[in-house]
Coordinates of C-alpha atoms and ligand atoms in Angstrom, one line a residue:
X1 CA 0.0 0.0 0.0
X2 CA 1.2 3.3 -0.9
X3 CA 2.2 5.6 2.4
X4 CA 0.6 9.1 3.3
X5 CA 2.4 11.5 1.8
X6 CA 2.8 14.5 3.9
X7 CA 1.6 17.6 1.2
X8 CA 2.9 20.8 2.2
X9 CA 0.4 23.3 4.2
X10 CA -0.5 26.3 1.8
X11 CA 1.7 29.1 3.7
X12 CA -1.2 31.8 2.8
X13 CA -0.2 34.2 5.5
X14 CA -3.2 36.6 7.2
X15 CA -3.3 39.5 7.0
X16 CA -2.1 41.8 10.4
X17 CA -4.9 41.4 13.3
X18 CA -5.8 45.4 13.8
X19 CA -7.0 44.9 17.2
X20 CA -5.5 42.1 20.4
X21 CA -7.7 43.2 23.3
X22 CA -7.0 40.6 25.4
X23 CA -4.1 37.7 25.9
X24 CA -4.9 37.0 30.0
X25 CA -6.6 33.9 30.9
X26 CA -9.7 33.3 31.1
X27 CA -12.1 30.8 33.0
X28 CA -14.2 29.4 29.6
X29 CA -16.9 26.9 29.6
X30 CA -17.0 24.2 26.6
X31 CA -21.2 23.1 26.8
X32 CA -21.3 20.1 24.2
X33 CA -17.2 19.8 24.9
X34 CA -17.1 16.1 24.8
X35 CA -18.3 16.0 20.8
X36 CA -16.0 16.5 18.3
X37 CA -15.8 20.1 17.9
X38 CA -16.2 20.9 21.7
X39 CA -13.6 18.8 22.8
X40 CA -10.8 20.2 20.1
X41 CA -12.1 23.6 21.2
X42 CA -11.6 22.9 24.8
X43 CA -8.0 21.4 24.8
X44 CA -6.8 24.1 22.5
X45 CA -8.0 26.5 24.6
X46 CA -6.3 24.7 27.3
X47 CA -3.2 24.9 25.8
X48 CA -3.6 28.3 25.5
X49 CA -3.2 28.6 29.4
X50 CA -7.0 29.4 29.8
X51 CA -9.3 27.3 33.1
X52 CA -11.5 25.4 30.8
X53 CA -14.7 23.7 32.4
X54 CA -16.9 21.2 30.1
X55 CA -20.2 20.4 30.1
X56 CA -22.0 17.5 28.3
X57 CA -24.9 15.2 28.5
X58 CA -23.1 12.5 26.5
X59 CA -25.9 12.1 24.4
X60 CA -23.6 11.7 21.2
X61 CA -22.5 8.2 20.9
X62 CA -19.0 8.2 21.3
X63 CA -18.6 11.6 23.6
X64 CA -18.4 10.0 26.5
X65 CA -14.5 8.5 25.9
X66 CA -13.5 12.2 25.4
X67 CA -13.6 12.8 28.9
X68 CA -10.5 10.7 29.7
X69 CA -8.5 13.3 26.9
X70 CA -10.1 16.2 28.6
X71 CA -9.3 15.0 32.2
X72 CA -5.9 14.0 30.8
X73 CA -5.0 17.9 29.6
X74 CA -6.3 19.5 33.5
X75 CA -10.0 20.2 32.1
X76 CA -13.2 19.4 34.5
X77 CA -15.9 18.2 33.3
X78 CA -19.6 18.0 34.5
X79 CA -22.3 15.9 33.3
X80 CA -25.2 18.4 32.3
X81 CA -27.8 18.8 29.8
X82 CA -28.3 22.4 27.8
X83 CA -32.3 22.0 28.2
X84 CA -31.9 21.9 32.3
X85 CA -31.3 25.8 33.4
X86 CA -30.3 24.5 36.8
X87 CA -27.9 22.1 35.1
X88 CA -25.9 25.6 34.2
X89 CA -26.8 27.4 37.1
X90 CA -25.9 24.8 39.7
X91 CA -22.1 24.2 38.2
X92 CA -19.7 24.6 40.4
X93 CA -17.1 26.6 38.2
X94 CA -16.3 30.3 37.3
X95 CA -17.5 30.8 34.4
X96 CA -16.4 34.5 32.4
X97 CA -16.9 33.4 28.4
X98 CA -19.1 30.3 27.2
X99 CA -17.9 28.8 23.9
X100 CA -21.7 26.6 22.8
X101 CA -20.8 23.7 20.9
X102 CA -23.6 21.5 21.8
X103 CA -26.5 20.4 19.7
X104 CA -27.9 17.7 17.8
X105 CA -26.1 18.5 14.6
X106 CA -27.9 16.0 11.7
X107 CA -29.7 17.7 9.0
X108 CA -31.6 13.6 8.8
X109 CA -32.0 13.3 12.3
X110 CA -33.8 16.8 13.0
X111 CA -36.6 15.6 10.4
X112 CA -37.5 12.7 12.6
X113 CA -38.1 15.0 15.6
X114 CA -38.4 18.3 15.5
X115 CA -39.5 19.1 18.9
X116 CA -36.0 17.5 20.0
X117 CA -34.1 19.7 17.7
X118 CA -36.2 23.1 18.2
X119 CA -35.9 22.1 22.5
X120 CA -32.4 20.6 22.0
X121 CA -30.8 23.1 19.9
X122 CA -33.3 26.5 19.9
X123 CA -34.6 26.5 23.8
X124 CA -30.9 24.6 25.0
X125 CA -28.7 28.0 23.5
X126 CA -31.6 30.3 24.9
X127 CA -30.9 28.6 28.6
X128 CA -27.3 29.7 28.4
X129 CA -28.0 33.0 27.0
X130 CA -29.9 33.4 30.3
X131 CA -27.0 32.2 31.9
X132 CA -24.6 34.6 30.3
X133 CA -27.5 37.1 30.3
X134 CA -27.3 36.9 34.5
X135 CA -23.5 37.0 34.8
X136 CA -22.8 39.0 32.0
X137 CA -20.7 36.3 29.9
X138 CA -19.2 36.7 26.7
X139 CA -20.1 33.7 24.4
X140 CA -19.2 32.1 20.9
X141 CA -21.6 30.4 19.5
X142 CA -21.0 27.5 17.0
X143 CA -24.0 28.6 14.4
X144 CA -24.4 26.5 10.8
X145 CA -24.7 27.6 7.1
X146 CA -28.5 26.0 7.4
X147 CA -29.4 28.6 8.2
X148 CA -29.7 29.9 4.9
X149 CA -32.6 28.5 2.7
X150 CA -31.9 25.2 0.8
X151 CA -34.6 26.3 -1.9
X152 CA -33.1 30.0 -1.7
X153 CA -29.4 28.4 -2.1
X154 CA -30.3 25.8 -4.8
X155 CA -31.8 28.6 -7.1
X156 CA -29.0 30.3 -7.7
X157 CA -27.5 30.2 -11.0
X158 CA -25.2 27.2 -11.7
X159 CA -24.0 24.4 -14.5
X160 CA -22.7 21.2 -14.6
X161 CA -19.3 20.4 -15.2
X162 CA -17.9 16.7 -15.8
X163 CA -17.1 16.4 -11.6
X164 CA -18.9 18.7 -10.1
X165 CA -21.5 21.6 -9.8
X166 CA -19.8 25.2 -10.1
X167 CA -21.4 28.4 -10.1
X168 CA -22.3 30.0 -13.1
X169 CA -20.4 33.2 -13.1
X170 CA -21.7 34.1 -17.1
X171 CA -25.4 33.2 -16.4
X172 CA -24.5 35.9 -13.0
X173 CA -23.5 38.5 -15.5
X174 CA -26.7 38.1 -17.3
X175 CA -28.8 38.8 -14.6
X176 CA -30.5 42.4 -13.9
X177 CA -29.1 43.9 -10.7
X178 CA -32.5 43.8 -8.9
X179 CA -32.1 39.5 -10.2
X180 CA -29.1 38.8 -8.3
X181 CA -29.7 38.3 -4.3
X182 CA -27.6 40.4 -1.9
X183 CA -24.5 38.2 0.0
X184 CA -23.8 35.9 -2.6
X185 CA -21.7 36.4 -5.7
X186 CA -20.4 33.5 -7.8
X187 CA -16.5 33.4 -7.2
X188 CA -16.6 34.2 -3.8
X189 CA -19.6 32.7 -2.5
X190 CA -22.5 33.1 0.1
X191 CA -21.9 36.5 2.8
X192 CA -23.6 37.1 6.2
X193 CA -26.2 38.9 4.2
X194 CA -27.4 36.2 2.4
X195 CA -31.5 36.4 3.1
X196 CA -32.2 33.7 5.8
X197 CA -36.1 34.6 4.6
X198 CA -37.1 31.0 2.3
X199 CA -38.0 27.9 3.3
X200 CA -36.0 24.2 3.2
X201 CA -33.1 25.3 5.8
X202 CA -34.3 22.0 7.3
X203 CA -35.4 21.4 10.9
X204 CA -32.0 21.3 11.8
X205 CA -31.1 24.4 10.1
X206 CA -34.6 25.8 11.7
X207 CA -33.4 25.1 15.1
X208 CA -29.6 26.9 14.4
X209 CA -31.7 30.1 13.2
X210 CA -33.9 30.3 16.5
X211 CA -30.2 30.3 18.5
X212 CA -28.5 32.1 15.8
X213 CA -31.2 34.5 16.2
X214 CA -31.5 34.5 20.1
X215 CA -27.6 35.2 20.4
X216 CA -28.2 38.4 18.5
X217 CA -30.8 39.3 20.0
X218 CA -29.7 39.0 23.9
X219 CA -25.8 40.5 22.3
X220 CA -28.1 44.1 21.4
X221 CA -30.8 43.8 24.1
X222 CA -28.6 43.2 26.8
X223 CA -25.3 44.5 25.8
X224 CA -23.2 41.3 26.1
X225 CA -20.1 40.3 23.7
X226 CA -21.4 37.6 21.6
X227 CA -20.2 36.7 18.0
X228 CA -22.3 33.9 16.0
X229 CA -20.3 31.9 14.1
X230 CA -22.2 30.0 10.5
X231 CA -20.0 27.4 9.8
X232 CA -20.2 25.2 7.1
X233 CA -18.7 21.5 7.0
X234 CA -15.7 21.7 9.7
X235 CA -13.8 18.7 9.4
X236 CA -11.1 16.8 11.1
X237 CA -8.9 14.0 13.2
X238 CA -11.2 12.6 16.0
X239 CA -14.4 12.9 14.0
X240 CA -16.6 10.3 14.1
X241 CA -18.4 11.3 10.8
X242 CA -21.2 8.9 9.7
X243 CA -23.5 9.1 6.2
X244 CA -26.1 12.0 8.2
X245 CA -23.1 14.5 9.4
X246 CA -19.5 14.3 8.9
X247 CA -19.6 13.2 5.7
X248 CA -15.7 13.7 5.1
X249 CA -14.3 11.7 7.5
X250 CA -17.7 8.9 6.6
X251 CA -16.4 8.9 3.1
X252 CA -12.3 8.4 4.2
X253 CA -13.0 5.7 6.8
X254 CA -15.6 3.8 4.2
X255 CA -12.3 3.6 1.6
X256 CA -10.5 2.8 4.6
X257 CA -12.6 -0.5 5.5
X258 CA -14.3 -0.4 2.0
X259 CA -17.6 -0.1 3.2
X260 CA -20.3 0.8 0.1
X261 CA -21.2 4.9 -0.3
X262 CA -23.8 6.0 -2.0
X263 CA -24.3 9.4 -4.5
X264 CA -27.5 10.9 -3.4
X265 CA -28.9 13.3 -5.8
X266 CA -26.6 15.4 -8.3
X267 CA -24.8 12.1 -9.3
X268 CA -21.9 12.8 -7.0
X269 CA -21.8 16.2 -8.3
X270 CA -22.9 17.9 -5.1
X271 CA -20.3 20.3 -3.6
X272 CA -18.6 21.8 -0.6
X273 CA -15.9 23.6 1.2
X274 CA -14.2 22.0 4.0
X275 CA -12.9 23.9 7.0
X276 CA -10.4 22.1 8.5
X277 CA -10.4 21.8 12.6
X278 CA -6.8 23.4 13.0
X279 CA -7.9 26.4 11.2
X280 CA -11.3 26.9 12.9
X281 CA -8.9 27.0 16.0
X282 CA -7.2 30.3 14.7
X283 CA -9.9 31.7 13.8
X284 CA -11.2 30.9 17.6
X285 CA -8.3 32.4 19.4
X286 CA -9.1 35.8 16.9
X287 CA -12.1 36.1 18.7
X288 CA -11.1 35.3 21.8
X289 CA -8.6 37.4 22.3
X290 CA -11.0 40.4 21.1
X291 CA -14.1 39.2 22.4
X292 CA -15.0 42.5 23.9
X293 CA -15.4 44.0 21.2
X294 CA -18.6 41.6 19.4
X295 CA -21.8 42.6 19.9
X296 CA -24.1 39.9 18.1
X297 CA -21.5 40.0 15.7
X298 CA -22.2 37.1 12.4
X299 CA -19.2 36.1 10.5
X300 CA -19.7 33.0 8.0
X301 CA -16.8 30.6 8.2
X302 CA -15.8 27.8 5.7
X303 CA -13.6 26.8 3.6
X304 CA -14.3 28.8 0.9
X305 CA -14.0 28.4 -3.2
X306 CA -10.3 26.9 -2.6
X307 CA -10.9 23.7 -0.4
X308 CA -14.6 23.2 -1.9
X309 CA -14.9 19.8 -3.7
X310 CA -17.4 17.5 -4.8
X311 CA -18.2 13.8 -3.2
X312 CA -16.8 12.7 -7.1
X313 CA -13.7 15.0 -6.6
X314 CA -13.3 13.6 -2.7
X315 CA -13.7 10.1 -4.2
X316 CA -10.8 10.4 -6.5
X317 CA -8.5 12.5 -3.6
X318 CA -9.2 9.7 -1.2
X319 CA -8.1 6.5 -4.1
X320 CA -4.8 8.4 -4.4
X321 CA -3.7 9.0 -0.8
X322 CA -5.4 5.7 0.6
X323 CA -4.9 3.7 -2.2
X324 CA -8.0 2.1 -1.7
X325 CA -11.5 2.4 -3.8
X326 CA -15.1 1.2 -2.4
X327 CA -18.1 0.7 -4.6
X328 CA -20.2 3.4 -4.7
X329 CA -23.9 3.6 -5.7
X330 CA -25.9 6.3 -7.2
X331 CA -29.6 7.3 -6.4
X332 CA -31.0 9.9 -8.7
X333 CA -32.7 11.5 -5.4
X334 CA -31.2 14.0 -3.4
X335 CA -32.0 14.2 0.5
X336 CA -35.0 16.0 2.0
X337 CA -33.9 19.5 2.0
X338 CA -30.4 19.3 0.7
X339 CA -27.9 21.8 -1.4
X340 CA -26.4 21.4 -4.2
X341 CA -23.4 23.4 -4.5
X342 CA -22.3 25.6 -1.4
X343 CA -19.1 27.3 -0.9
X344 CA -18.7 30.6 2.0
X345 CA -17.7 33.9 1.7
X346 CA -15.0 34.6 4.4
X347 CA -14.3 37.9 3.8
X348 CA -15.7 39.7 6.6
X349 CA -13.5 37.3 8.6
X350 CA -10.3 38.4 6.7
X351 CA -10.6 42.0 6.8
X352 CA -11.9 41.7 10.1
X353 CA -10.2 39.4 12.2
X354 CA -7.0 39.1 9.9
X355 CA -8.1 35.3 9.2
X356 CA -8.9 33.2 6.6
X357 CA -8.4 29.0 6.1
X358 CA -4.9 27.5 5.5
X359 CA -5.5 23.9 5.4
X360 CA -5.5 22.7 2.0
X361 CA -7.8 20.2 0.9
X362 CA -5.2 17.6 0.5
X363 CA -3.0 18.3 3.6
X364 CA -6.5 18.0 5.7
X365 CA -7.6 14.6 4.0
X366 CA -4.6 13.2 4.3
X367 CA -4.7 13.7 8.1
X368 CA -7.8 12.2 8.3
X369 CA -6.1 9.1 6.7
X370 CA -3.1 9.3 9.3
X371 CA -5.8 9.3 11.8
X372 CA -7.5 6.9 10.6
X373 CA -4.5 4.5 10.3
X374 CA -3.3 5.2 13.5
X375 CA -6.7 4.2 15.2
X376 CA -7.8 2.0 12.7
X377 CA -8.7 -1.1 15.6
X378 CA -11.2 1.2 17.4
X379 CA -12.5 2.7 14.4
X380 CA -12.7 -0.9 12.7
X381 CA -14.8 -1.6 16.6
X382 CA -17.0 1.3 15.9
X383 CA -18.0 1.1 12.2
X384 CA -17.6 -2.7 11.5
X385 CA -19.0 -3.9 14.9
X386 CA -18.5 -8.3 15.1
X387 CA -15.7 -8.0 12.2
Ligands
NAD401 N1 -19.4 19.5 12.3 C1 -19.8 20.4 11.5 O1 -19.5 20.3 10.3 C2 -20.6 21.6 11.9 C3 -20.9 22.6 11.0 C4 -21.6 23.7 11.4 C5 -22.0 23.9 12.7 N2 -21.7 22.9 13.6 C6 -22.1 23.0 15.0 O2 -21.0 22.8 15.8 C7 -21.4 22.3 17.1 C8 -20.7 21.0 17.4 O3 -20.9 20.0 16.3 P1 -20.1 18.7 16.3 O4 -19.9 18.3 14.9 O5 -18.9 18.7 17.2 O6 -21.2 17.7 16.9 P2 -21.0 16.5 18.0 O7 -22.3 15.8 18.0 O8 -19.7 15.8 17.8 O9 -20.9 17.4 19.4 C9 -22.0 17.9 20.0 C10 -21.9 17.6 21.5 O10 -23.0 18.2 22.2 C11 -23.5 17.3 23.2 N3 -24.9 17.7 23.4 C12 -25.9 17.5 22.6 N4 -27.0 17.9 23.2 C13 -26.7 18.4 24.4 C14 -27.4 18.9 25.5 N5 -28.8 19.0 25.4 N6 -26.8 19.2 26.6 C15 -25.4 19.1 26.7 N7 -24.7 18.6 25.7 C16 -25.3 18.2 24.6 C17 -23.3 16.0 22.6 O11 -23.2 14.9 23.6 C18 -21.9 16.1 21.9 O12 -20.8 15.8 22.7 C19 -23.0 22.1 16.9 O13 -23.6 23.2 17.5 C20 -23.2 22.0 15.4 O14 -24.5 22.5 15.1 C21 -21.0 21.8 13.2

């Protein structure tokens, strides 16, 4: 089998941060800082000499052996659930900024139950507003691209090409000024003032909007620092990705074991841009360190154009640095409430916060294989259970 070759990091330097307000520690609680994003979140901030407290409810399969890696780097964790006020209320921690990582975060899954989602997600991030709203907190909230309109997204103009669906930047040109929606433009993507007005976001996406919303709202009303974060697809080591959410690391640990994938909708054509863990890290610390200065604040986060790809494109990256192919089905229907093509507009983030992604596609999948490789008997446990 061929090894994993080590592709250089695109050295794409930021730009200068204008303003470092802060760089003391700070006591920061993780809520949801056992899943995949809360716990990289919480050790980095760790290692960043802040106190970091987590809370969980474990409710994600798999959380629950995170807490050995969080006890392991000097973080506390307590067992509490986001839809219990007194859960937050009774911790026994200072507490000066919350980062919220926890949700339910399947597109699938929130069809099946929306009450869970708009309780788990929506009223869960409203109980720690009223948390921060009582101690005056800073927060960051972990926010998703859903919660734009799928129908709103999916109408805007783009072709076909032989691997993927692009944006149509000549059909763009064509269209009157009063035709072409505010926040998007075809080369650099969907903005913060993309309309969330349209239907489709998806109950999950539903569910993001009412926090997404909320956090603005109690940033203004109540004069706390809070900045709302819309993330696309962040992806990563220590991801347990599955065919609802995660789909990168799903699709890398199926070549891996050569477990079957399926093309649903757009024959394999659907597309987008990957954020890789490491960099939503930087961009973390950004904010951190000037938290002060957000007040309700949105910035959309992704990838961008550069590290979008399509499932056919991430098919043919993954044969060459695994060296390994899986059968793959196609079925001409795409999911309930799904998008085509999606790739974010980071620019507020660059001119404002001196950021923007430096993971390259390849570099970040081919981590994922390392990853992979290097825990390949548990993950072979997890995802072929009785092999
Ligand atoms: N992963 C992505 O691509 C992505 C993209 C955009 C936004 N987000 C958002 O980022 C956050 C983290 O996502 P993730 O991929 O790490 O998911 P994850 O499932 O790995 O982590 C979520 C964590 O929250 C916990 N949790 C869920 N409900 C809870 C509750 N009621 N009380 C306490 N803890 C609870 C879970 O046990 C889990 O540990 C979510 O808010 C998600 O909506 C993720």
């Amino acid at each position: 089998m061929a090894g994993f070759p080590l592709v250089a990091r695109a050295e794409k330097r930021p730009a200068a941060l204008a303003v470092q307000e802060r760089k003391s520690p700070l006591h920061i609680l993780v809520t949801g800082g056992c899943g995949f994003i809360g716990s990289h979140v919480a050790v980095h901030l760790r290692e960043q000499g802040h106190q970091v407290s987590v809370m969980d409810n474990l409710v994600r399969r798999g959380s629950e052996q995170n807490i050995a890696l969080l006890t392991r780097h000097g973080i506390s964790f307590f067992h509490g659930d986001v839809r219990n006020p007194e859960d937050l209320s009774n911790l026994p921690t200072r507490v000066e900024l919350i980062c919220d990582t926890s949700a339910q975060p399947s597109v699938v899954t929130g069809y099946a139950n929306p009450l869970f989602d708009i309780t788990n997600n929506g009223l869960g991030a409203i109980h720690i507003l009223e948390y921060a709203r009582g101690r005056r907190l800073s927060m960051t909230f972990w926010s998703s691209s859903r919660v734009y309109g799928a129908d709103r997204l999916n109408s805007l103009p783009r072709r076909e090409a032989p691997a993927r669906l692009e944006y149509d930047a000549d059909a763009w040109q064509q269209l009157a000024d009063s035709q072409r929606p505010a926040g998007f433009d075809p080369i650099h993507g969907v903005a913060e003032d993309f309309s969330i007005d349209g239907g489709q976001r998806s109950i999950y996406g539903l569910s993001k909007l009412i926090a997404d919303a909320a956090c603005q709202e109690y940033a203004h009303a109540y004069d706390l620092p809070i900045v709302v974060n819309r993330f696309g697809v962040i992806s990563g080591q220590g991801q347990f990705g599955h065919a609802d959410q995660g789909w990168l690391v799903w699709w890398a640990v199926a070549h891996w074991f050569q477990l079957p994938l399926t093309y649903l909708g757009w024959r394999g054509k659907q597309v987008r841009d990957i954020l890789f863990v490491e960099d939503m890290l930087e961009l973390l610390d950004r904010q951190v360190q000037n938290i002060a200065r957000f007040r309700g604040e949105v910035f959309n986060l992704g990838g961008g154009r550069e590290n979008s790809v399509s499932l056919r494109e991430a098919t043919q990256t993954m044969q060459e640095i695994s060296s390994r192919s899986t059968q793959i089905k196609e079925e001409e229907k795409p999911r309930q409430g799904d998008i085509g093509l999606y790739w974010t507009d980071n620019r507020k983030a660059t001119r404002e916060l001196g950021w923007q992604p430096r993971t390259d596609l390849r570099s970040g999948i081919t981590r994922i294989f390392e990853w992979i490789r290097k825990n390949e008997a548990e993950l072979r446990g997890r995802y072929l259970p009785g092999a």
